[in-house]
């Protein structure tokens, strides 16, 4: 299933190049229909993180057609956990459902279009891990929706902090927001399009 999604992603990258070169509004009009996936390097990292942390309650914000969802779902199957994947585009969510079913992972995932500020406070267990990979202007809002529900030691991973460069200002605001949170420990990793990995510290500080 990952190979099929990766082949689709490569094809879409070529289409994106053509649209970018064409200029005008073509790219903006079609952008919403692309996978815009995290890619294999980040997919593997997320899968490893869930396993190493033993994460059982995992939230994905921006599931698209399911590439990162498959990586996360395979890991929560191993930890005995559950993935809550938010995707607001119903068409994409249907494709996501089909890919997960074909991969035999649908039993480990709740697909929802309830946005993070509504969904996360309703979860019955503390959250262990969150992936933010939706529209970048919503990162601060949805980080704040998740942070109170995150267990100490839990982690929020935000994608696209280095690329595409057009997001630089909004990402700078996100990172500035993190710097004002006393119990947040954050680090940028140059994996894929750049990840900001933010952990909620327990009471003890090292500095
Ligand atoms: C970059 S793509 C996600 C790619 C996906 N993580 C992957 O690796 O395949 C961003 C997605 O976020 C979705 N989105 C936009 N606003 C959202 C919101 N408020 N909550 C959840 N998803 C949202 C978009 O519809 C789009 O499919």
mmCIF file of C-alpha atoms and ligand atoms in Angstrom:
data_model
loop_
_atom_site.group_PDB
_atom_site.id
_atom_site.type_symbol
_atom_site.label_atom_id
_atom_site.label_comp_id
_atom_site.label_asym_id
_atom_site.label_seq_id
_atom_site.Cartn_x
_atom_site.Cartn_y
_atom_site.Cartn_z
ATOM 1 C CA UNK A 1 0.000 0.000 0.000
ATOM 2 C CA UNK A 2 2.844 2.412 0.828
ATOM 3 C CA UNK A 3 4.468 1.665 -2.550
ATOM 4 C CA UNK A 4 1.191 2.442 -4.344
ATOM 5 C CA UNK A 5 0.797 5.730 -2.460
ATOM 6 C CA UNK A 6 4.438 6.642 -3.104
ATOM 7 C CA UNK A 7 3.987 6.044 -6.838
ATOM 8 C CA UNK A 8 0.896 8.293 -6.772
ATOM 9 C CA UNK A 9 2.843 10.936 -4.866
ATOM 10 C CA UNK A 10 5.710 10.917 -7.423
ATOM 11 C CA UNK A 11 3.191 11.402 -10.251
ATOM 12 C CA UNK A 12 1.561 14.267 -8.374
ATOM 13 C CA UNK A 13 4.960 15.911 -7.773
ATOM 14 C CA UNK A 14 5.442 16.021 -11.550
ATOM 15 C CA UNK A 15 1.976 17.548 -12.030
ATOM 16 C CA UNK A 16 2.768 20.112 -9.336
ATOM 17 C CA UNK A 17 5.960 21.104 -11.175
ATOM 18 C CA UNK A 18 3.982 21.657 -14.380
ATOM 19 C CA UNK A 19 1.358 23.752 -12.555
ATOM 20 C CA UNK A 20 4.058 25.800 -10.812
ATOM 21 C CA UNK A 21 5.768 26.486 -14.123
ATOM 22 C CA UNK A 22 2.422 27.485 -15.696
ATOM 23 C CA UNK A 23 1.954 30.158 -13.012
ATOM 24 C CA UNK A 24 -1.352 32.009 -12.564
ATOM 25 C CA UNK A 25 -4.136 30.515 -10.475
ATOM 26 C CA UNK A 26 -3.871 26.930 -11.784
ATOM 27 C CA UNK A 27 -1.780 25.715 -8.866
ATOM 28 C CA UNK A 28 -3.995 27.321 -6.217
ATOM 29 C CA UNK A 29 -7.141 25.859 -7.790
ATOM 30 C CA UNK A 30 -5.783 22.297 -7.833
ATOM 31 C CA UNK A 31 -3.593 22.329 -4.697
ATOM 32 C CA UNK A 32 -6.339 21.019 -2.416
ATOM 33 C CA UNK A 33 -6.684 17.806 -4.412
ATOM 34 C CA UNK A 34 -3.059 16.668 -4.017
ATOM 35 C CA UNK A 35 -1.811 14.202 -1.376
ATOM 36 C CA UNK A 36 0.937 16.537 -0.142
ATOM 37 C CA UNK A 37 2.263 13.605 1.864
ATOM 38 C CA UNK A 38 5.092 13.639 4.398
ATOM 39 C CA UNK A 39 7.230 11.254 2.314
ATOM 40 C CA UNK A 40 8.918 7.982 3.319
ATOM 41 C CA UNK A 41 11.662 9.433 5.535
ATOM 42 C CA UNK A 42 9.177 11.228 7.800
ATOM 43 C CA UNK A 43 6.692 8.347 7.603
ATOM 44 C CA UNK A 44 9.308 5.958 8.948
ATOM 45 C CA UNK A 45 10.358 8.438 11.639
ATOM 46 C CA UNK A 46 6.748 8.840 12.844
ATOM 47 C CA UNK A 47 6.292 5.092 12.916
ATOM 48 C CA UNK A 48 9.489 4.709 14.973
ATOM 49 C CA UNK A 49 8.494 7.527 17.351
ATOM 50 C CA UNK A 50 5.124 5.925 18.109
ATOM 51 C CA UNK A 51 6.808 2.572 18.763
ATOM 52 C CA UNK A 52 9.634 3.958 20.928
ATOM 53 C CA UNK A 53 7.223 6.098 22.969
ATOM 54 C CA UNK A 54 4.752 3.223 23.252
ATOM 55 C CA UNK A 55 2.176 5.800 22.155
ATOM 56 C CA UNK A 56 -1.381 4.499 22.467
ATOM 57 C CA UNK A 57 -3.474 7.600 21.878
ATOM 58 C CA UNK A 58 -2.294 9.275 18.708
ATOM 59 C CA UNK A 59 -3.888 12.200 16.861
ATOM 60 C CA UNK A 60 -3.172 13.085 13.246
ATOM 61 C CA UNK A 61 -4.354 16.476 12.012
ATOM 62 C CA UNK A 62 -4.365 16.497 8.210
ATOM 63 C CA UNK A 63 -4.718 12.880 7.083
ATOM 64 C CA UNK A 64 -5.169 13.645 3.357
ATOM 65 C CA UNK A 65 -5.619 10.362 1.461
ATOM 66 C CA UNK A 66 -3.795 8.402 4.136
ATOM 67 C CA UNK A 67 -0.047 8.172 3.517
ATOM 68 C CA UNK A 68 1.052 9.328 6.992
ATOM 69 C CA UNK A 69 -2.064 7.600 8.370
ATOM 70 C CA UNK A 70 -0.821 4.212 7.147
ATOM 71 C CA UNK A 71 2.583 4.730 8.819
ATOM 72 C CA UNK A 72 0.963 5.837 12.111
ATOM 73 C CA UNK A 73 -1.731 3.149 12.039
ATOM 74 C CA UNK A 74 0.812 0.379 11.534
ATOM 75 C CA UNK A 75 2.668 1.628 14.621
ATOM 76 C CA UNK A 76 -0.422 1.931 16.856
ATOM 77 C CA UNK A 77 -1.335 -1.607 15.902
ATOM 78 C CA UNK A 78 2.020 -2.603 17.423
ATOM 79 C CA UNK A 79 1.531 -0.531 20.608
ATOM 80 C CA UNK A 80 -2.070 -1.641 21.130
ATOM 81 C CA UNK A 81 -3.209 1.938 20.625
ATOM 82 C CA UNK A 82 -5.605 3.926 18.486
ATOM 83 C CA UNK A 83 -5.132 6.650 15.905
ATOM 84 C CA UNK A 84 -7.623 9.511 15.570
ATOM 85 C CA UNK A 85 -7.090 10.996 12.118
ATOM 86 C CA UNK A 86 -8.727 14.318 11.246
ATOM 87 C CA UNK A 87 -9.331 15.181 7.590
ATOM 88 C CA UNK A 88 -11.842 17.905 6.724
ATOM 89 C CA UNK A 89 -12.032 17.107 2.992
ATOM 90 C CA UNK A 90 -14.655 14.346 2.667
ATOM 91 C CA UNK A 91 -13.427 13.194 -0.743
ATOM 92 C CA UNK A 92 -9.900 12.716 0.582
ATOM 93 C CA UNK A 93 -11.267 11.006 3.680
ATOM 94 C CA UNK A 94 -13.061 8.430 1.519
ATOM 95 C CA UNK A 95 -9.795 7.674 -0.294
ATOM 96 C CA UNK A 96 -8.019 7.489 3.068
ATOM 97 C CA UNK A 97 -10.615 4.955 4.272
ATOM 98 C CA UNK A 98 -10.158 2.828 1.153
ATOM 99 C CA UNK A 99 -6.345 2.768 1.458
ATOM 100 C CA UNK A 100 -6.521 1.870 5.165
ATOM 101 C CA UNK A 101 -8.980 -0.926 4.508
ATOM 102 C CA UNK A 102 -6.816 -2.285 1.700
ATOM 103 C CA UNK A 103 -3.834 -2.201 4.077
ATOM 104 C CA UNK A 104 -5.831 -4.072 6.753
ATOM 105 C CA UNK A 105 -5.353 -1.168 9.199
ATOM 106 C CA UNK A 106 -8.859 0.331 9.371
ATOM 107 C CA UNK A 107 -9.614 -1.311 12.734
ATOM 108 C CA UNK A 108 -6.916 0.801 14.440
ATOM 109 C CA UNK A 109 -8.043 4.190 13.156
ATOM 110 C CA UNK A 110 -10.947 6.512 13.793
ATOM 111 C CA UNK A 111 -11.424 8.749 10.773
ATOM 112 C CA UNK A 112 -13.104 12.014 11.603
ATOM 113 C CA UNK A 113 -13.766 15.488 10.248
ATOM 114 C CA UNK A 114 -14.304 16.952 13.724
ATOM 115 C CA UNK A 115 -11.617 19.599 14.023
ATOM 116 C CA UNK A 116 -8.986 19.397 16.763
ATOM 117 C CA UNK A 117 -10.498 21.984 19.164
ATOM 118 C CA UNK A 118 -13.697 19.926 19.224
ATOM 119 C CA UNK A 119 -12.264 16.397 19.008
ATOM 120 C CA UNK A 120 -9.239 16.440 21.305
ATOM 121 C CA UNK A 121 -10.936 17.596 24.556
ATOM 122 C CA UNK A 122 -13.509 14.816 24.066
ATOM 123 C CA UNK A 123 -10.887 12.004 24.030
ATOM 124 C CA UNK A 124 -11.090 9.745 27.076
ATOM 125 C CA UNK A 125 -7.309 9.171 27.477
ATOM 126 C CA UNK A 126 -4.370 11.590 27.613
ATOM 127 C CA UNK A 127 -2.770 12.058 24.210
ATOM 128 C CA UNK A 128 0.693 10.543 23.667
ATOM 129 C CA UNK A 129 1.565 11.878 20.226
ATOM 130 C CA UNK A 130 0.170 14.396 17.724
ATOM 131 C CA UNK A 131 1.091 15.010 14.087
ATOM 132 C CA UNK A 132 0.283 18.498 12.786
ATOM 133 C CA UNK A 133 0.272 18.391 8.989
ATOM 134 C CA UNK A 134 -2.676 20.486 7.837
ATOM 135 C CA UNK A 135 -2.929 24.142 6.827
ATOM 136 C CA UNK A 136 -0.051 25.947 8.466
ATOM 137 C CA UNK A 137 -2.127 28.939 9.682
ATOM 138 C CA UNK A 138 -3.951 26.481 11.968
ATOM 139 C CA UNK A 139 -0.827 25.077 13.647
ATOM 140 C CA UNK A 140 -0.955 27.454 16.648
ATOM 141 C CA UNK A 141 -4.696 27.003 17.142
ATOM 142 C CA UNK A 142 -4.493 23.223 17.005
ATOM 143 C CA UNK A 143 -1.278 22.978 19.011
ATOM 144 C CA UNK A 144 -3.152 24.863 21.755
ATOM 145 C CA UNK A 145 -6.114 22.511 21.380
ATOM 146 C CA UNK A 146 -3.825 19.481 21.904
ATOM 147 C CA UNK A 147 -1.344 20.724 24.512
ATOM 148 C CA UNK A 148 -3.646 20.476 27.613
ATOM 149 C CA UNK A 149 -4.584 16.910 26.603
ATOM 150 C CA UNK A 150 -0.969 15.843 25.985
ATOM 151 C CA UNK A 151 0.533 13.699 28.734
ATOM 152 C CA UNK A 152 3.830 14.814 30.292
ATOM 153 C CA UNK A 153 6.500 13.258 28.076
ATOM 154 C CA UNK A 154 4.115 13.330 25.117
ATOM 155 C CA UNK A 155 5.144 14.816 21.796
ATOM 156 C CA UNK A 156 3.699 17.084 19.093
ATOM 157 C CA UNK A 157 5.380 16.816 15.684
ATOM 158 C CA UNK A 158 4.765 19.589 13.145
ATOM 159 C CA UNK A 159 5.642 18.994 9.482
ATOM 160 C CA UNK A 160 6.811 21.513 6.839
ATOM 161 C CA UNK A 161 8.808 23.768 9.122
ATOM 162 C CA UNK A 162 11.582 24.128 6.493
ATOM 163 C CA UNK A 163 9.732 23.638 3.205
ATOM 164 C CA UNK A 164 7.891 24.989 1.291
ATOM 165 C CA UNK A 165 9.512 28.370 1.892
ATOM 166 C CA UNK A 166 6.246 30.236 1.288
ATOM 167 C CA UNK A 167 5.212 29.164 4.804
ATOM 168 C CA UNK A 168 8.279 30.714 6.449
ATOM 169 C CA UNK A 169 6.438 33.558 8.218
ATOM 170 C CA UNK A 170 3.612 31.471 9.571
ATOM 171 C CA UNK A 171 6.065 28.785 10.723
ATOM 172 C CA UNK A 172 8.187 31.445 12.455
ATOM 173 C CA UNK A 173 5.057 32.507 14.354
ATOM 174 C CA UNK A 174 4.414 28.875 15.317
ATOM 175 C CA UNK A 175 7.966 28.432 16.604
ATOM 176 C CA UNK A 176 7.790 31.746 18.476
ATOM 177 C CA UNK A 177 4.574 30.520 20.103
ATOM 178 C CA UNK A 178 6.366 27.358 21.270
ATOM 179 C CA UNK A 179 9.210 29.376 22.770
ATOM 180 C CA UNK A 180 6.738 31.001 25.194
ATOM 181 C CA UNK A 181 5.484 27.730 26.672
ATOM 182 C CA UNK A 182 7.427 26.971 29.876
ATOM 183 C CA UNK A 183 7.071 23.186 29.853
ATOM 184 C CA UNK A 184 7.710 22.772 26.111
ATOM 185 C CA UNK A 185 11.059 21.457 24.863
ATOM 186 C CA UNK A 186 11.376 21.809 21.118
ATOM 187 C CA UNK A 187 13.830 20.855 18.393
ATOM 188 C CA UNK A 188 13.840 21.237 14.627
ATOM 189 C CA UNK A 189 14.884 18.186 12.632
ATOM 190 C CA UNK A 190 15.954 18.369 8.976
ATOM 191 C CA UNK A 191 13.968 15.308 7.940
ATOM 192 C CA UNK A 192 11.780 15.510 4.851
ATOM 193 C CA UNK A 193 10.334 19.032 4.653
ATOM 194 C CA UNK A 194 11.493 19.768 8.212
ATOM 195 C CA UNK A 195 9.938 18.688 11.507
ATOM 196 C CA UNK A 196 9.480 20.596 14.749
ATOM 197 C CA UNK A 197 9.380 18.025 17.542
ATOM 198 C CA UNK A 198 7.970 19.413 20.786
ATOM 199 C CA UNK A 199 7.885 17.427 23.999
ATOM 200 C CA UNK A 200 5.890 18.287 27.110
ATOM 201 C CA UNK A 201 8.430 18.205 29.929
ATOM 202 C CA UNK A 202 7.681 16.686 33.291
ATOM 203 C CA UNK A 203 8.330 19.001 36.277
ATOM 204 C CA UNK A 204 12.109 18.496 36.376
ATOM 205 C CA UNK A 205 14.137 20.946 34.240
ATOM 206 C CA UNK A 206 17.772 20.545 33.213
ATOM 207 C CA UNK A 207 18.679 24.248 32.905
HETATM 208 C C1 LIG B 1 -0.291 18.360 3.765
HETATM 209 S S1 LIG B 1 -1.824 17.523 3.605
HETATM 210 C C2 LIG B 1 -1.637 16.156 4.711
HETATM 211 C C3 LIG B 1 -0.744 15.079 4.179
HETATM 212 C C4 LIG B 1 -0.736 13.813 5.012
HETATM 213 N N1 LIG B 1 -0.328 14.053 6.363
HETATM 214 C C5 LIG B 1 0.166 12.767 4.390
HETATM 215 O O1 LIG B 1 1.331 12.655 4.783
HETATM 216 O O2 LIG B 1 -0.301 12.080 3.466
HETATM 217 C C6 LIG B 1 -2.863 18.616 4.498
HETATM 218 C C7 LIG B 1 -4.301 18.141 4.683
HETATM 219 O O3 LIG B 1 -4.882 18.877 5.764
HETATM 220 C C8 LIG B 1 -6.268 18.945 5.527
HETATM 221 N N2 LIG B 1 -6.831 19.981 6.415
HETATM 222 C C9 LIG B 1 -6.982 21.297 6.186
HETATM 223 N N3 LIG B 1 -7.516 21.902 7.259
HETATM 224 C C10 LIG B 1 -7.690 20.939 8.200
HETATM 225 C C11 LIG B 1 -8.180 20.936 9.536
HETATM 226 N N4 LIG B 1 -8.632 22.050 10.117
HETATM 227 N N5 LIG B 1 -8.189 19.769 10.223
HETATM 228 C C12 LIG B 1 -7.752 18.625 9.632
HETATM 229 N N6 LIG B 1 -7.288 18.568 8.368
HETATM 230 C C13 LIG B 1 -7.265 19.706 7.661
HETATM 231 C C14 LIG B 1 -6.353 19.232 4.032
HETATM 232 O O4 LIG B 1 -7.616 18.901 3.513
HETATM 233 C C15 LIG B 1 -5.217 18.369 3.479
HETATM 234 O O5 LIG B 1 -5.694 17.137 3.026
#
